[in-house]
Coordinates of C-alpha atoms in Angstrom, one line a residue:
Chain H
M1 CA 208.4 61.3 122.2
R2 CA 205.7 59.1 120.7
V3 CA 206.3 60.6 117.3
K4 CA 209.7 60.8 117.2
E5 CA 209.6 56.9 118.5
F6 CA 207.1 55.8 115.7
L7 CA 209.0 57.4 113.2
L8 CA 212.2 56.1 114.6
S9 CA 211.3 52.4 114.4
F10 CA 208.9 52.8 110.7
L11 CA 212.5 53.8 109.0
I12 CA 214.0 51.1 110.8
V13 CA 211.7 48.2 109.8
A14 CA 210.8 49.7 106.3
G15 CA 214.2 49.7 105.8
A16 CA 215.4 46.3 107.0
A17 CA 212.7 45.0 105.0
F18 CA 213.4 46.6 101.7
C19 CA 216.5 44.9 102.1
F20 CA 215.8 41.7 103.0
L21 CA 213.0 42.0 99.9
G22 CA 216.1 42.8 97.7
S23 CA 217.8 40.0 99.1
L24 CA 215.2 37.8 98.5
G25 CA 214.6 39.1 95.3
L26 CA 218.6 38.1 94.2
A27 CA 217.6 34.4 95.8
R28 CA 214.6 33.8 94.6
L29 CA 214.4 35.1 90.8
P30 CA 215.6 32.7 87.7
D31 CA 217.9 34.1 85.5
T32 CA 221.1 37.1 85.8
F33 CA 218.7 40.1 84.6
T34 CA 215.6 39.4 86.7
R35 CA 218.2 39.1 89.7
L36 CA 219.3 42.1 89.2
H37 CA 216.1 44.4 89.9
G38 CA 215.9 43.7 93.1
P39 CA 219.2 44.2 94.7
S40 CA 219.9 47.7 92.9
K41 CA 216.4 48.8 94.0
A42 CA 215.5 47.5 96.6
T43 CA 219.3 48.2 98.6
T44 CA 219.3 51.9 97.7
L45 CA 215.6 52.7 99.4
G46 CA 216.3 50.0 101.8
I47 CA 219.7 51.8 103.1
G48 CA 218.5 55.1 102.3
C49 CA 215.8 54.5 105.5
M50 CA 218.0 53.7 107.4
A51 CA 220.9 56.3 107.0
L52 CA 217.9 58.5 107.8
A53 CA 216.9 57.0 111.2
S54 CA 220.7 57.3 111.9
L55 CA 220.5 60.9 111.2
V56 CA 217.5 61.4 113.1
W57 CA 218.2 59.5 115.9
F58 CA 221.5 61.1 116.1
T59 CA 220.3 65.0 115.9
V60 CA 217.4 64.0 117.8
T61 CA 217.6 62.0 120.6
R62 CA 221.7 63.1 121.2
R63 CA 221.5 66.7 120.4
E64 CA 224.5 66.3 118.1
P65 CA 223.6 67.7 114.0
S66 CA 224.4 64.8 111.9
V67 CA 224.5 64.7 108.6
H68 CA 226.9 62.7 106.6
E69 CA 224.4 59.8 106.3
L70 CA 223.5 62.2 103.5
L71 CA 226.7 60.9 101.7
V72 CA 226.0 57.5 102.5
I73 CA 222.7 57.8 101.0
V74 CA 224.1 60.0 97.5
F75 CA 227.2 57.6 97.3
V76 CA 225.3 54.4 97.7
A77 CA 222.0 55.8 94.9
L78 CA 225.1 56.3 92.6
T79 CA 227.6 53.6 93.3
T80 CA 224.5 51.0 92.5
P81 CA 223.5 51.1 89.8
I82 CA 226.9 51.7 88.2
S83 CA 227.5 48.3 89.4
A84 CA 224.3 47.0 88.3
H85 CA 224.8 48.2 84.7
M86 CA 228.3 46.4 85.2
V87 CA 227.0 42.9 86.2
A88 CA 224.2 43.1 83.5
R89 CA 226.9 44.1 80.4
A90 CA 229.1 41.8 81.2
A91 CA 226.2 39.2 81.1
L92 CA 225.3 40.4 77.9
H93 CA 229.1 39.4 76.2
R94 CA 229.2 36.2 77.8
R95 CA 225.5 35.5 76.4
L96 CA 224.3 34.1 79.7
P97 CA 221.5 32.3 79.3
V98 CA 217.7 34.1 79.4
W99 CA 215.4 32.1 81.6
R100 CA 211.8 33.8 79.5
G101 CA 210.9 35.8 76.4
E102 CA 213.4 36.7 73.5
A103 CA 217.3 36.6 73.6
P104 CA 219.0 39.9 74.4
P105 CA 220.0 41.8 71.4
Q106 CA 223.3 42.2 70.4
Chain X
M1 CA 241.9 88.6 87.6
P2 CA 243.6 86.8 89.9
L3 CA 240.3 85.3 91.3
R4 CA 239.8 83.6 88.4
R5 CA 242.8 82.1 88.3
L6 CA 242.9 80.9 91.7
L7 CA 239.8 79.4 91.2
P8 CA 239.1 77.9 87.5
H9 CA 236.1 76.0 89.1
P10 CA 234.2 78.1 91.3
W11 CA 231.4 75.2 91.6
R12 CA 233.8 72.5 92.1
S13 CA 235.4 73.9 94.8
L14 CA 232.5 74.5 96.4
G15 CA 231.2 71.2 95.9
V16 CA 234.3 69.9 97.0
L17 CA 234.6 72.4 100.1
V18 CA 230.5 70.8 101.1
L19 CA 231.9 67.3 100.4
W20 CA 234.4 68.2 103.4
L21 CA 232.2 69.0 105.7
L22 CA 230.0 66.9 105.1
L23 CA 232.3 64.1 105.8
N24 CA 233.5 65.5 108.3
N25 CA 229.8 66.1 110.3
S26 CA 231.0 69.6 111.2
L27 CA 231.0 73.7 110.7
H28 CA 234.2 73.9 112.7
P29 CA 236.2 77.1 111.3
G30 CA 239.1 75.1 111.2
H31 CA 237.1 72.5 108.8
I32 CA 236.3 75.1 107.1
V33 CA 239.7 76.4 106.5
L34 CA 241.0 73.0 105.3
G35 CA 237.7 72.3 103.0
A36 CA 238.3 75.2 100.9
A37 CA 241.9 75.0 100.6
I38 CA 241.3 71.2 99.2
G39 CA 238.6 73.1 97.2
C40 CA 241.0 75.4 96.1
V41 CA 243.9 72.2 95.1
L42 CA 242.0 69.4 94.1
P43 CA 240.0 71.1 90.7
L44 CA 243.1 72.4 90.0
V45 CA 244.9 69.0 89.9
T46 CA 242.0 67.3 88.8
A47 CA 240.8 69.2 86.0
R48 CA 242.9 67.5 83.4
F49 CA 241.2 64.0 84.7
W50 CA 237.5 65.6 84.0
P51 CA 236.3 63.7 80.7
S52 CA 233.7 66.9 80.0
T53 CA 231.1 69.4 81.6
A54 CA 227.8 69.5 81.7
A55 CA 226.2 73.0 81.5
I56 CA 222.8 73.0 83.1
R57 CA 220.1 75.1 81.4
R58 CA 217.5 74.8 83.5
P59 CA 218.8 74.3 87.7
W60 CA 215.0 74.4 89.4
R61 CA 214.1 72.2 86.6
V62 CA 216.9 69.0 88.6
V63 CA 215.1 69.6 91.8
A64 CA 211.3 68.8 89.9
F65 CA 213.7 65.9 88.6
T66 CA 215.2 64.7 91.7
A67 CA 212.0 64.8 93.3
M68 CA 210.1 62.7 91.0
V69 CA 212.8 60.2 91.1
I70 CA 212.8 59.5 94.7
F71 CA 209.0 59.0 94.6
D72 CA 209.4 56.7 91.7
V73 CA 212.0 54.6 94.2
I74 CA 210.0 54.0 96.5
V75 CA 207.6 52.9 93.7
A76 CA 210.2 50.6 92.6
N77 CA 210.7 49.2 95.6
L78 CA 206.9 48.2 96.3
R79 CA 206.7 46.4 92.5
V80 CA 210.3 44.9 93.2
A81 CA 208.3 43.3 97.0
R82 CA 205.2 42.3 94.5
A83 CA 207.3 40.8 92.2
V84 CA 209.6 38.8 94.6
L85 CA 206.5 38.1 96.5
G86 CA 204.1 36.6 93.9
P87 CA 204.6 33.9 91.7
V88 CA 207.5 34.2 90.0
S89 CA 206.6 32.0 86.7
R90 CA 204.1 35.0 85.7
L91 CA 206.9 37.4 85.0
R92 CA 206.9 38.7 81.6
P93 CA 210.9 40.1 81.1
G94 CA 212.3 41.4 78.5
F95 CA 214.6 43.3 76.9
A96 CA 213.9 46.7 75.7
R97 CA 216.0 48.8 73.0
V98 CA 215.9 53.1 73.6
P99 CA 216.5 55.0 70.7
L100 CA 218.3 58.3 72.8
D101 CA 217.7 62.1 72.0
L102 CA 220.2 62.5 74.4
T103 CA 224.0 63.3 73.1
T104 CA 226.3 64.6 76.2
D105 CA 227.7 62.1 78.0
V106 CA 226.4 63.4 81.1
G107 CA 222.8 63.5 80.1
I108 CA 223.2 59.8 79.0
T109 CA 224.8 59.2 81.8
V110 CA 221.9 60.4 84.3
L111 CA 219.3 58.9 82.1
A112 CA 221.0 55.0 82.7
Q113 CA 221.5 56.3 86.2
T114 CA 217.7 56.1 86.8
I115 CA 216.6 53.5 84.7
T116 CA 218.1 51.2 86.8
L117 CA 217.0 53.3 89.9
T118 CA 213.4 53.4 88.8
P119 CA 210.1 50.8 88.3
G120 CA 210.4 47.6 86.9
T121 CA 214.1 48.6 84.6
L122 CA 217.6 48.3 84.9
S123 CA 220.3 50.0 82.1
A124 CA 221.6 47.3 80.7
D125 CA 223.9 48.1 77.7
L126 CA 224.7 50.9 75.5
S127 CA 225.0 50.5 71.8
P128 CA 228.9 51.4 70.8
D129 CA 227.4 54.6 68.7
R130 CA 225.7 55.6 71.9
R131 CA 222.4 56.1 70.6
T132 CA 221.0 53.0 71.9
L133 CA 220.4 52.1 75.3
I134 CA 219.1 48.3 76.1
V135 CA 216.8 47.6 78.6
H136 CA 215.9 44.8 81.3
Y137 CA 212.3 45.2 81.9
L138 CA 211.6 42.8 85.3
D139 CA 207.2 42.5 84.4
E140 CA 205.4 44.3 81.0
P141 CA 203.3 43.5 78.7
D142 CA 205.3 44.6 75.3
A143 CA 208.6 46.1 74.7
E144 CA 207.2 49.7 73.4
S145 CA 204.9 50.5 76.2
V146 CA 208.8 50.4 78.5
V147 CA 210.5 52.6 75.9
A148 CA 207.7 55.1 75.2
A149 CA 207.5 56.0 79.4
I150 CA 210.7 56.3 79.2
K151 CA 211.5 58.8 76.6
S152 CA 208.0 60.9 78.4
R153 CA 208.8 60.8 81.8
Y154 CA 212.7 61.0 81.8
E155 CA 214.5 61.8 78.6
R156 CA 212.2 64.7 78.4
P157 CA 212.9 66.6 81.4
L158 CA 216.9 65.3 81.2
K159 CA 216.9 66.7 77.6
E160 CA 215.6 69.7 79.2
I161 CA 217.9 70.7 81.9
F162 CA 221.3 69.2 79.5
G163 CA 220.0 69.6 75.9

């Protein structure tokens, strides 16, 4: 089953790559607000890809239908923006320095 | 009508049942019965914690909107990847104020979530009067284009869904 192996490898590698890029953004970008962009988007897609890989592997290879990975994807997609929003809001209220551009509105 | 009294929130009950079956990853009859029982009891017990209910006016629009958001999440990741790997000094971040036409809590919440998951933007704060959303963007020429894009691409379909 070449197709299945290609699909699984692609999903796992893409998921790992997106998670890595999100973490790299957290490390490289200059201020709190820009740093939030990496993890909030990349982890959602990265974890989504890995959960899909798990779903495909268990369902196709082990012949045990496995769908609770979908819940992981849904809950990550629901909760990640909330934590990002809370961090951004706390940063606004504490008036943390902004790297470039005008000061945040109050 | 006794059925109405037993199941005042049929959609919530169905949601709990589906959630239960997904959590247990099983369609065993025992789990269906247990999930149905929890689905009956849980909405009754938690009814007073639900702040507001949202009427979805056009259900088929939800599917189209979800598909669009999934596509945009992938685009968002490619753009963040480019921003992270490219020279950081070229980024043009800033804040934009998005005036809201949506009025329901659920509508505003879904819009704020969508903004955070989609390309280049992050919802940062909601004004106390709930009429302006403060959005941070990572790399855009100006705030006006961000506001226009959010309003036409995400707020208009949500307005059709939630009213």
